[in-house]
Short mmCIF file of C-alpha atoms in Angstrom, two decimals:
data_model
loop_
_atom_site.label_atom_id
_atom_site.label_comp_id
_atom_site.label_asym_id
_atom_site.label_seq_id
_atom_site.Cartn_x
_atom_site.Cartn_y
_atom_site.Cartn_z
CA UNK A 1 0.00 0.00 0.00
CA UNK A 2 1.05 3.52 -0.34
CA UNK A 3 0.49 4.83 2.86
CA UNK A 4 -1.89 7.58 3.99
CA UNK A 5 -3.87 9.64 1.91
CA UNK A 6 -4.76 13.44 1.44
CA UNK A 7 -7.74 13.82 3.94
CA UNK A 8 -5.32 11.92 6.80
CA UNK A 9 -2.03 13.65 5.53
CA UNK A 10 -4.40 17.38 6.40
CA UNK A 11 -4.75 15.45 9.63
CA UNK A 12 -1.17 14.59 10.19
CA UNK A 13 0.16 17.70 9.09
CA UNK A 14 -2.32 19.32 11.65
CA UNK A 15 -1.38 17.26 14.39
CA UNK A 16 2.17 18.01 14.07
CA UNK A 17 2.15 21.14 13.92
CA UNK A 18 0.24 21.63 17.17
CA UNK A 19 2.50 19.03 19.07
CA UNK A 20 6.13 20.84 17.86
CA UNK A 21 3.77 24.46 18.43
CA UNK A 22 3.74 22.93 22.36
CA UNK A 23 7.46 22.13 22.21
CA UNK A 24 7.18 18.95 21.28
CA UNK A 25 9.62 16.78 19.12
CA UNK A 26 7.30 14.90 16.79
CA UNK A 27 8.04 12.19 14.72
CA UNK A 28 6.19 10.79 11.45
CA UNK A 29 6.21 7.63 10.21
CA UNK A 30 4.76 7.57 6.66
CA UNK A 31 5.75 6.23 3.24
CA UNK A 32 3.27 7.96 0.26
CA UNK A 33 5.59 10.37 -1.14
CA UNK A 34 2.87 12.30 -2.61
CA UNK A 35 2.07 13.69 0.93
CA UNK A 36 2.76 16.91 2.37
CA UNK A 37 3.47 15.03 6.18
CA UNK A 38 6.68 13.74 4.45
CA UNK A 39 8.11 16.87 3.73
CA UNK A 40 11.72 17.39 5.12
CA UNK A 41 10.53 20.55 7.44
CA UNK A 42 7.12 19.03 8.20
CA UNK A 43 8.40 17.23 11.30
CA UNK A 44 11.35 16.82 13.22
CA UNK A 45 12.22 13.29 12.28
CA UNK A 46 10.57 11.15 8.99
CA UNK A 47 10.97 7.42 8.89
CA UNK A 48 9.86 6.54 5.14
CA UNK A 49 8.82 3.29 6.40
CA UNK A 50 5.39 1.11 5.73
CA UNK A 51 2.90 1.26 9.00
CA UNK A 52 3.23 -2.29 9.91
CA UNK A 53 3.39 -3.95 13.53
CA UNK A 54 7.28 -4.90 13.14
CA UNK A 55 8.44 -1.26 11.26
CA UNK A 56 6.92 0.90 13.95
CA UNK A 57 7.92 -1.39 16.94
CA UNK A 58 11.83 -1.06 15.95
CA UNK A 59 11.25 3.28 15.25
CA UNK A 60 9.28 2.93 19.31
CA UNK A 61 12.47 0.84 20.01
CA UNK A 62 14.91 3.39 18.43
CA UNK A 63 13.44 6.99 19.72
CA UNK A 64 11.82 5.75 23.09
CA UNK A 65 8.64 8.25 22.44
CA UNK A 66 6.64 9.60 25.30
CA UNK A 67 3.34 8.84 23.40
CA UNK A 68 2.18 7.48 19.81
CA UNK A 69 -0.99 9.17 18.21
CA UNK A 70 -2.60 6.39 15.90
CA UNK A 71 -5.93 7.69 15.54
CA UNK A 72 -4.83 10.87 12.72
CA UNK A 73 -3.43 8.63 9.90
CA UNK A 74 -6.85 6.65 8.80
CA UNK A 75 -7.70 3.11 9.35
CA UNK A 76 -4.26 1.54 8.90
CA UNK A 77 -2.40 2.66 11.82
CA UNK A 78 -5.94 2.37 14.12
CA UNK A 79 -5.33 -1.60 13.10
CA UNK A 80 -1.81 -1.21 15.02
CA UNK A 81 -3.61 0.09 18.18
CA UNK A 82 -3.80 -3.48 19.91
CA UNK A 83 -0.31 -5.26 18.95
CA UNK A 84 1.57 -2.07 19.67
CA UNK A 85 -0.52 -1.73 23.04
CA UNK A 86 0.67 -5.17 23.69
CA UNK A 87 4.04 -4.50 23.07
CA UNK A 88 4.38 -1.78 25.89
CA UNK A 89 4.05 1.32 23.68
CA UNK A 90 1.42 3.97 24.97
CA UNK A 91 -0.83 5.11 22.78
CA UNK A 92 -2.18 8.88 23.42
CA UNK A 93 -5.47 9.76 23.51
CA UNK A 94 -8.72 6.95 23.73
CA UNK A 95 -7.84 3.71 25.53
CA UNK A 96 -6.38 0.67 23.07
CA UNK A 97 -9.95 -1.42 24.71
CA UNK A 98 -12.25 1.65 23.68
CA UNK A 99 -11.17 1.24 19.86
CA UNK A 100 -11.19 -2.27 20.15
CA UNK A 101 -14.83 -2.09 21.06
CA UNK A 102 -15.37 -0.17 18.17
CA UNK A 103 -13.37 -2.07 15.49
CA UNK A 104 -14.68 -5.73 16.83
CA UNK A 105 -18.17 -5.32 15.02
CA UNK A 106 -19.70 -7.62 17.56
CA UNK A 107 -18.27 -5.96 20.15
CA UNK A 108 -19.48 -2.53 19.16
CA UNK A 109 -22.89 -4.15 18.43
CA UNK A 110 -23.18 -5.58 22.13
CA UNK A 111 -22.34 -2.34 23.42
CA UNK A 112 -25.16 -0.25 21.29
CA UNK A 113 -27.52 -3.08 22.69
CA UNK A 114 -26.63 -2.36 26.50
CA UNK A 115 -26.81 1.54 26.00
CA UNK A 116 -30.63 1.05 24.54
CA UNK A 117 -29.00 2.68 20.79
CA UNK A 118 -31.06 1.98 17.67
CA UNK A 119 -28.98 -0.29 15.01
CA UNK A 120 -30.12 -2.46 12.33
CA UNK A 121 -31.19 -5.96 13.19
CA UNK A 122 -27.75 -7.41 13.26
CA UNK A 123 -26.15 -11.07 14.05
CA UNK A 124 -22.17 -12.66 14.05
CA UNK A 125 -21.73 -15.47 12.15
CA UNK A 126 -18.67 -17.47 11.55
CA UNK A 127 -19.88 -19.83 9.34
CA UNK A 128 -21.75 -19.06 6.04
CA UNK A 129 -24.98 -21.54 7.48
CA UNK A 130 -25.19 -18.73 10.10
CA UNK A 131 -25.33 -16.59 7.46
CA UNK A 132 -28.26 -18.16 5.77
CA UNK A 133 -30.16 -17.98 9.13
CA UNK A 134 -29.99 -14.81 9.87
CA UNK A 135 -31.54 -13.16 6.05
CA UNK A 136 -33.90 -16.15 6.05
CA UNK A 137 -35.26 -14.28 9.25
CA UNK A 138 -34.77 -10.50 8.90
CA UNK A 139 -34.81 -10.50 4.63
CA UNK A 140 -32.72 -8.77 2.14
CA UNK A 141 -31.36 -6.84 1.21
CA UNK A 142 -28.21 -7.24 4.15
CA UNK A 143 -24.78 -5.58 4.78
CA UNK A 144 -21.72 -8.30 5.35
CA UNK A 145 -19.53 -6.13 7.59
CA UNK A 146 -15.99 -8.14 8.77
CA UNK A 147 -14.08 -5.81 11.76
CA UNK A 148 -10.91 -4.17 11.29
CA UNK A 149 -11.43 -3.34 7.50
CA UNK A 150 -9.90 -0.79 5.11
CA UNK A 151 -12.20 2.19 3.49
CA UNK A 152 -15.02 -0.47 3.43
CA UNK A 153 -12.93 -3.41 1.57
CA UNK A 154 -14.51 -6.72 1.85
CA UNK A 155 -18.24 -4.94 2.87
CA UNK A 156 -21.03 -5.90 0.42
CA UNK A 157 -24.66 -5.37 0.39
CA UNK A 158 -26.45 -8.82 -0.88
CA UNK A 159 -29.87 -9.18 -2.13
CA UNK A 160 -30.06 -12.53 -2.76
CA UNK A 161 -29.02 -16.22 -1.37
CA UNK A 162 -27.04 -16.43 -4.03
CA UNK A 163 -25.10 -13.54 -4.24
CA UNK A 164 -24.74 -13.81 -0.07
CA UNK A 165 -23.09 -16.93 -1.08
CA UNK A 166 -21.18 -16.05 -4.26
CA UNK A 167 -19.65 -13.46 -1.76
CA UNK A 168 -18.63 -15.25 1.00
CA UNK A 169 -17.27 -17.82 -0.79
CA UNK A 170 -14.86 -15.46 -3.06
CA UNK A 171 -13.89 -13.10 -0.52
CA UNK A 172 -12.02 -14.28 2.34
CA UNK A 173 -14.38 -12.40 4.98
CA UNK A 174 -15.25 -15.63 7.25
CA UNK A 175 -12.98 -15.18 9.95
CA UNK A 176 -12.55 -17.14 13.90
CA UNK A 177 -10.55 -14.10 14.69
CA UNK A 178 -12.61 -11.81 14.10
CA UNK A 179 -16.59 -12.63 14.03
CA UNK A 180 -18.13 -10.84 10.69
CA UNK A 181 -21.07 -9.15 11.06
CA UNK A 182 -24.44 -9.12 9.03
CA UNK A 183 -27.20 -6.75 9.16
CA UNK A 184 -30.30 -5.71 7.76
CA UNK A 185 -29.77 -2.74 5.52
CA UNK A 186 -32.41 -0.21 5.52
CA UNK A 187 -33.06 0.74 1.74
CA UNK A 188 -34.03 4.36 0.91
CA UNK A 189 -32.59 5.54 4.21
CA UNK A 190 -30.17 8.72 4.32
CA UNK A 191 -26.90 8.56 5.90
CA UNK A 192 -25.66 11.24 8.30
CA UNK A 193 -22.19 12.08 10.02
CA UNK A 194 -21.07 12.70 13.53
CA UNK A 195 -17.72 14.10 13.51
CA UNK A 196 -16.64 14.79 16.90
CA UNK A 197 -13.79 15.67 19.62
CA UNK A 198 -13.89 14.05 23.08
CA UNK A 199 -12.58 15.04 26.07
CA UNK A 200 -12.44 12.11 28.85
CA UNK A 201 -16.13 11.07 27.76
CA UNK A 202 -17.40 14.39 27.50
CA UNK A 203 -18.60 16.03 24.09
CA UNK A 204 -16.06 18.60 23.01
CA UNK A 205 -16.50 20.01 19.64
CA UNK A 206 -19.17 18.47 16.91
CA UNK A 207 -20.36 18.63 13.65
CA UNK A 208 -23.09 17.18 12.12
CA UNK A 209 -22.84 16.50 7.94
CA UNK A 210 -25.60 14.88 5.56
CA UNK A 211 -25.19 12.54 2.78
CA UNK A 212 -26.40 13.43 -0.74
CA UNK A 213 -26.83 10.36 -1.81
CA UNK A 214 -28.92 7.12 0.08
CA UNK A 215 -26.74 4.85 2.81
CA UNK A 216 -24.87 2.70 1.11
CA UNK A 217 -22.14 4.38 -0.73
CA UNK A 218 -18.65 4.43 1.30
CA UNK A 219 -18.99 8.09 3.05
CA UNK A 220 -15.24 8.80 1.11
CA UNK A 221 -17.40 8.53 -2.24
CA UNK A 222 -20.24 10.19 -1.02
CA UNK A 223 -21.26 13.66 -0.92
CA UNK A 224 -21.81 15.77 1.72
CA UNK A 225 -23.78 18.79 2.67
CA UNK A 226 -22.52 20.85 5.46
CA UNK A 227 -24.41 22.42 7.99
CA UNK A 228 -26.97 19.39 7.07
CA UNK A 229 -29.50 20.85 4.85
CA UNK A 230 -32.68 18.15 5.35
CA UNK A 231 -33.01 16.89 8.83
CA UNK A 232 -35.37 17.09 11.16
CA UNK A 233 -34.53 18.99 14.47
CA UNK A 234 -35.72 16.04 16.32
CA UNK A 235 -33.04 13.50 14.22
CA UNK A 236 -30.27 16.41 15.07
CA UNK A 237 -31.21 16.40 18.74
CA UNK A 238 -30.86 12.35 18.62
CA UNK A 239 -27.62 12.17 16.33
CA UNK A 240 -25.89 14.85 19.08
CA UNK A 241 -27.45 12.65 21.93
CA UNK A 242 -26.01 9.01 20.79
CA UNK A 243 -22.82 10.98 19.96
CA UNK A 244 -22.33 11.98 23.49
CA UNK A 245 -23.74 8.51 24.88
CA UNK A 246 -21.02 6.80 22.94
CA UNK A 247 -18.02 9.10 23.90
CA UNK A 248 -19.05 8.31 27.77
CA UNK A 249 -19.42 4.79 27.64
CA UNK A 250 -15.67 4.62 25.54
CA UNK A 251 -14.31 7.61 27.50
CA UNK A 252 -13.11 9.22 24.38
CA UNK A 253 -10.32 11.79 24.18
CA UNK A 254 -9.21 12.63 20.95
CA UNK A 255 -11.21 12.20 17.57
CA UNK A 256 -14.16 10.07 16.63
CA UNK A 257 -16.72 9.60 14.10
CA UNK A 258 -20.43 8.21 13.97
CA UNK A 259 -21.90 6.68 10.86
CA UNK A 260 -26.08 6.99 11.14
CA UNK A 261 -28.54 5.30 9.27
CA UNK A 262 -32.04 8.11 9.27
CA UNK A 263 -35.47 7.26 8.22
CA UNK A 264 -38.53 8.93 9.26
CA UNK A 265 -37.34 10.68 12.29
CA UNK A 266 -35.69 7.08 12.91
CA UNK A 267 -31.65 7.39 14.25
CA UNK A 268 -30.11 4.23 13.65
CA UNK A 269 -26.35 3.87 14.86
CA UNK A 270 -24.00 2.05 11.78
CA UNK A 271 -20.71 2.26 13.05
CA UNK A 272 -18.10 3.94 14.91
CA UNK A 273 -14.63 5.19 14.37
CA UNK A 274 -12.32 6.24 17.21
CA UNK A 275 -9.85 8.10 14.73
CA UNK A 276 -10.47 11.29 12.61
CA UNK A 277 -12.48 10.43 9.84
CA UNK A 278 -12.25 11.76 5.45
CA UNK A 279 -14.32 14.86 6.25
CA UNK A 280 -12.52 15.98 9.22
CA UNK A 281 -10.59 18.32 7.40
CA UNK A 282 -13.52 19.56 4.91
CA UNK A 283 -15.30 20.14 8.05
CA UNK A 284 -12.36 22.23 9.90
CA UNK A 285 -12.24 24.31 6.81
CA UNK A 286 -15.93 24.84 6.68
CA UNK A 287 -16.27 25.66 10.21
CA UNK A 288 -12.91 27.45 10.56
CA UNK A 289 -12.28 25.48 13.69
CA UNK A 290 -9.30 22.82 13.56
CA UNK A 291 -10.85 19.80 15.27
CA UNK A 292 -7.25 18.32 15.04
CA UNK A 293 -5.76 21.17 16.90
CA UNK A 294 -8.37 20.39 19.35
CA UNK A 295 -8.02 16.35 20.00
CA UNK A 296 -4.37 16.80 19.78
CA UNK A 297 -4.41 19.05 22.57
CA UNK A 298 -7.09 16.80 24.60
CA UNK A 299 -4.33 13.74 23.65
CA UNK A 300 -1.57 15.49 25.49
CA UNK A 301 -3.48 15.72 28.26
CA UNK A 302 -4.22 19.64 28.14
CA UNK A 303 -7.78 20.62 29.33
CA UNK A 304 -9.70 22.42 26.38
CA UNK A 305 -13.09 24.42 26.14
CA UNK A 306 -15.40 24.19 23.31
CA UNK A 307 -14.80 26.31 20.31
CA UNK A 308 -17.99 28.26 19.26
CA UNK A 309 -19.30 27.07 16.45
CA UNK A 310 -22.97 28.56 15.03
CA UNK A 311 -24.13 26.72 11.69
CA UNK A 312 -27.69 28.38 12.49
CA UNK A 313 -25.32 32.05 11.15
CA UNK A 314 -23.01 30.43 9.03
CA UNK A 315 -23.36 32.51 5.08
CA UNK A 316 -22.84 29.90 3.36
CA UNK A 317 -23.45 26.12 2.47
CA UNK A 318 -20.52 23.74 2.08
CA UNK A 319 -20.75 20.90 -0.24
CA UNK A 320 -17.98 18.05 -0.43
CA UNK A 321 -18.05 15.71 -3.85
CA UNK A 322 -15.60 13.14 -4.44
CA UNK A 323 -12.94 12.78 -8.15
CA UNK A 324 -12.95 9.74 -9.37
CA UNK A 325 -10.26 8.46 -11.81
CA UNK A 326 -12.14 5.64 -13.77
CA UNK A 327 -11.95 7.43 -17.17
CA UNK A 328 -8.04 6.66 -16.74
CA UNK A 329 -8.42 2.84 -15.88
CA UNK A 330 -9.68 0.47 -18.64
CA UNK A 331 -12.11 -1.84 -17.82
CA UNK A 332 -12.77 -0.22 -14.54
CA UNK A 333 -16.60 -0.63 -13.44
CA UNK A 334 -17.70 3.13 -12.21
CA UNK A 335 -20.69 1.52 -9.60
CA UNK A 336 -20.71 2.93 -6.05
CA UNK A 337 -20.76 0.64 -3.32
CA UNK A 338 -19.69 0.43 0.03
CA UNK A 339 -16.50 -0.62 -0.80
CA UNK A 340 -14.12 3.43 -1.51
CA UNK A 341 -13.16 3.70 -4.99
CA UNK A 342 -12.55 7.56 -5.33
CA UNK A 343 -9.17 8.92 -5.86
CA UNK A 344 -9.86 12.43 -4.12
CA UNK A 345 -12.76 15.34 -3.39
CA UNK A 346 -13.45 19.19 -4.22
CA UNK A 347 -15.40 21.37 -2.14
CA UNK A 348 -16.84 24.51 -2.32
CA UNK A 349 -19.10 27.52 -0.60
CA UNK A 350 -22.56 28.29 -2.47
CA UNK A 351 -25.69 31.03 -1.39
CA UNK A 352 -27.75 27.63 -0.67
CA UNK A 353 -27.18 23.77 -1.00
CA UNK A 354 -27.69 23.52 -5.06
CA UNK A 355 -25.28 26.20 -5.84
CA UNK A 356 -22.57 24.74 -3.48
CA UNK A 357 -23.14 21.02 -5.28
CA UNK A 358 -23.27 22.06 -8.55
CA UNK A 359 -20.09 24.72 -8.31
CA UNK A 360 -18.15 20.95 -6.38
CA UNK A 361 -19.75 19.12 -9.09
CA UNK A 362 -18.09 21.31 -11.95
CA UNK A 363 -14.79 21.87 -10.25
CA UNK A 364 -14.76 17.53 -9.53
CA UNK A 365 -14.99 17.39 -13.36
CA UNK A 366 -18.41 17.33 -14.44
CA UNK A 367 -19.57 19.27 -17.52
CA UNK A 368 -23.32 20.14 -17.98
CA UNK A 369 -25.08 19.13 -21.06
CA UNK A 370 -25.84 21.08 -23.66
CA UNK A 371 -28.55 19.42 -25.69
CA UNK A 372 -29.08 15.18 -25.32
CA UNK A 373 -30.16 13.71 -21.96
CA UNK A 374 -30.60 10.10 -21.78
CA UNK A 375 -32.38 8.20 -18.41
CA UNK A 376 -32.52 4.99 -17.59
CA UNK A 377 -34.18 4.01 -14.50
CA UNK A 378 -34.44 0.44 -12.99
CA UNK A 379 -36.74 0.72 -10.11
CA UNK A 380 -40.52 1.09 -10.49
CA UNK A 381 -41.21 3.57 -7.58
CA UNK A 382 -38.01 5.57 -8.79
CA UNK A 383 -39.34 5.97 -12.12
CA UNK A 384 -41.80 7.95 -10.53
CA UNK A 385 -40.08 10.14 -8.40
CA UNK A 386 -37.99 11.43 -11.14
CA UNK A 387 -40.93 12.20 -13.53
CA UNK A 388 -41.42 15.76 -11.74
CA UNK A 389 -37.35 16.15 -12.74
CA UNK A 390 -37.38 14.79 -16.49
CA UNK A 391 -40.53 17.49 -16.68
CA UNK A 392 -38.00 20.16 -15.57
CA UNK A 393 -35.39 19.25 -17.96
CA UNK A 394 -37.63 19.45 -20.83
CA UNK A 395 -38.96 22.92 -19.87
CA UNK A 396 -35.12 23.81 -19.75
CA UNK A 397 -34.88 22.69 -23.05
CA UNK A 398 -32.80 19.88 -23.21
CA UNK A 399 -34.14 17.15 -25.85
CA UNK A 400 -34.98 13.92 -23.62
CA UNK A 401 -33.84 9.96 -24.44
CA UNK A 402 -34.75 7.14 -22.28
CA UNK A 403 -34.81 3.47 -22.68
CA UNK A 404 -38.18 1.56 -23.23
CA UNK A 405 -39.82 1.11 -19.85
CA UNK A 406 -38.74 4.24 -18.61
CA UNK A 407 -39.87 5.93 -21.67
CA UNK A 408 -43.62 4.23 -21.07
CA UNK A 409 -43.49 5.97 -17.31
CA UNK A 410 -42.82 9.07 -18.55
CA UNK A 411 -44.81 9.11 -21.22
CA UNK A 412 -47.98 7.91 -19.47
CA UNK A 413 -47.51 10.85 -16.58
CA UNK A 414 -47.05 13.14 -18.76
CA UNK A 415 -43.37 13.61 -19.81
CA UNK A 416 -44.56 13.45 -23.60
CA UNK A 417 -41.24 14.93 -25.69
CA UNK A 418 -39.04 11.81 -24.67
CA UNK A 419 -37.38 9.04 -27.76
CA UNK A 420 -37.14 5.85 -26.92
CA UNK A 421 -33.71 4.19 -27.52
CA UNK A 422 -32.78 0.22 -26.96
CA UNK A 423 -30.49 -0.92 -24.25
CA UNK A 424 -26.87 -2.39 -25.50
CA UNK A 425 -28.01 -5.59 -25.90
CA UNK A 426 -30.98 -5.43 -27.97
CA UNK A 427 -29.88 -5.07 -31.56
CA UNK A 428 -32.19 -2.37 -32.65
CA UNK A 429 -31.59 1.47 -33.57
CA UNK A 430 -31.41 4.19 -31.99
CA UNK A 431 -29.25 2.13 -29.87
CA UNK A 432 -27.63 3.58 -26.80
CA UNK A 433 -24.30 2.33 -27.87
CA UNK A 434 -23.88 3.94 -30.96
CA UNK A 435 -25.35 7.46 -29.82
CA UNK A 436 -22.62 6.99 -27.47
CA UNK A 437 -20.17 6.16 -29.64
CA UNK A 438 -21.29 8.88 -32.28
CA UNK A 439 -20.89 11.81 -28.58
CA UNK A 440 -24.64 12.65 -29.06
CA UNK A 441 -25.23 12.06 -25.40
CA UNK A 442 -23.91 14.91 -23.07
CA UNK A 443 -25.28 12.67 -19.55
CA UNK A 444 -26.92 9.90 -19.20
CA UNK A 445 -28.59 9.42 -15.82
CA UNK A 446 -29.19 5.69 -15.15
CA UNK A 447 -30.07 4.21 -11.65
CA UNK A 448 -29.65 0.17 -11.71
CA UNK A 449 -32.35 -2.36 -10.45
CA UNK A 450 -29.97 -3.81 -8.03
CA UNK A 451 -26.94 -2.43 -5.75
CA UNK A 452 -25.14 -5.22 -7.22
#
């Protein structure tokens, strides 16, 4: 791997510069050379080494530190927590059992049970008849979640027996170490962030972000709204409130992030991270308050107060879209999942919430169309909901293609000035394919039947 990436390097960077700002002699350990945290002046010593167990032990070994921070340099050195723990190296900030509890998905699952926290039906399994069980009773579609993962790798959402099997047979995710977790996924449900600073098990600093898109897209390829733009005051009360029961129960001090699943005033808890998370440092920015400046300080030991923060008088909306790079890699399959694939992320201010999307959307690399729209929608009740939005696009101008059963649903409520074109694989024109081919498309919207 090539060690940490942009969002975590901001957080490095950050972290470093408050610790040598106290008069401390900090250290980095990092080997992407792409990264601003290995910069000769950055820090006062750089070891251009890999973050495994065995590398880090022999640095600890070498420069005796008073205190290793693991929770500013994304998942990877998190995993290290435990063995270094083990080894007699102190780690700074939240206790090596806290982020255990959070990591171990059964273990964090337990410990929403015994603090009365909503969650998706959920169940261990470590065999793949277990597996069966569990959607034969609660359904599909369900999540497959092992613990101690990388931006989402190995995580799938299954709809089927089949795929549930295909899946766990082809990924090595069935595990005696650590128990893999399945839950019922909650379709249509939006996904909101906690990004937070603890001080021993009291609520520091927060901030609370919105998904665009539905849960189930990785939150590092999803985009985010900040101050969130559609919740109800009662789901902000109860994201704030879970928040601040989970940093007592763990004791937190130092950074942490909650993943929520909301539906109809509903505030289910997905997971938790005891580490800074991809938006910490769009969030800083936003707010103009430097959460890592904060847990760093709260890590040492250092009492802090709460920085004022009012998104009730903040001027402007945020907006945070990922960049992918799948034009650049052949063959590459450009479906969201919960598994990361983007590469990086713009984002940018805007009078409301559409202005700030569509100025990160166009900066990411999107170019509006001009003329041709095609749509292609899988689900029935989605079909619907974007008839009101096909009916805009027309009175904007734009001349309308969609593909034959979409076509009918617009057509019959109606969405009249739409063509109907045939799908790749029937052999009739107008084809999709060749208006492709031929650049007489400028976007084509299409939402598959399946996450899969």
């Amino acid at each position: 791997r090539i060690g940490s990436s942009v969002e975590f390097d901001w957080c490095s960077v950050s972290c470093v510069k408050t610790l040598r700002g106290m008069g401390h002699e900090a250290i980095v350990i990092n080997c992407n050379p792409e990264t601003v945290s290995t910069d000769f002046d950055e820090s006062d010593r750089l070891y251009f080494e890999e973050l495994s167990q065995e590398t880090v032990l022999d640095i600890a070994e070498l420069e005796q530190p008073s205190g290793v921070v693991v929770s500013v340099g994304g998942q990877t050195p998190n995993n290290l927590a435990m063995g270094l723990h083990n080894n007699g190296v102190k780690i700074l900030g939240t206790s090596v059992e806290a982020i255990d509890k959070c990591e171990n998905r059964f273990k964090f699952s337990k410990l929403c049970d015994s603090l009365r926290i909503d969650q998706p039906e959920w169940s261990e399994f470590t065999t793949v008849d277990e597996a069966f069980f569990f959607c034969k009773r609660s359904g599909f579609p369900a999540l497959v979640r092992p613990s101690y993962v990388l931006s989402g790798a190995a995580m799938r959402v299954v709809s089927s027996n089949e795929e549930l099997e295909r899946f766990l047979r082809t990924a090595a995710v069935v595990s005696r170490d650590y128990p893999v977790v399945i839950s019922k996924y909650i379709s249509g449900a939006k996904e909101v962030e906690l990004d937070a600073v603890g001080q021993n098990g009291e609520l520091l600093n927060y901030a609370i972000a919105e998904h665009v898109e539905n849960a189930g897209v990785h939150s590092g390829d999803a985009s985010l709204l900040l101050p969130a733009q559609k919740l109800f005051v009662e789901t902000h009360r109860r994201v704030k409130a879970i928040g601040q029961k989970i940093c007592r129960a763990l004791k937190i001090s130092g950074p942490f992030n909650v993943q929520f699943m909301c539906k109809d005033n509903e505030v289910m808890v997905i997971e938790c991270n005891l580490r800074a998370s991809r938006s910490l440092p769009f969030i800083s920015k936003t707010y103009n308050v430097n959460f890592i400046e904060i847990a760093t300080r709260v890590m040492l030991g250092v009492p802090q107060r709460p920085a004022c923060i009012q998104p009730m008088d903040m001027e402007r909306i945020a907006a945070k879209v990922p960049v992918f790079s799948f034009s650049r890699l052949k063959n590459s399959d450009p479906r969201l999942g919960v598994e990361m694939q983007s590469t990086g992320e713009v984002a940018c201010f805007g009078v409301n919430q559409y202005e700030a999307f569509l100025k990160a959307m166009i900066a990411a690399g999107f170019k509006l169309p001009t003329k041709n729209i095609l749509i292609s929608i899988g689900p029935s009740q989605q079909k619907l909901e974007f008839v009101q939005y096909a009916q805009m696009l027309a009175d904007m101008g734009y001349t309308l293609y969609a593909t034959k059963n979409t076509a009918e649903t617009l057509k019959a409520q109606g969405v009249d000035s739409c063509t109907t074109v045939y799908k790749p694989f029937v052999r009739r024109e107008p084809n999709v394919i060749t208006m492709l081919k031929t650049g007489k498309l400028d976007l084509v919207i299409n939402v598959p039947d399946s996450m899969d």
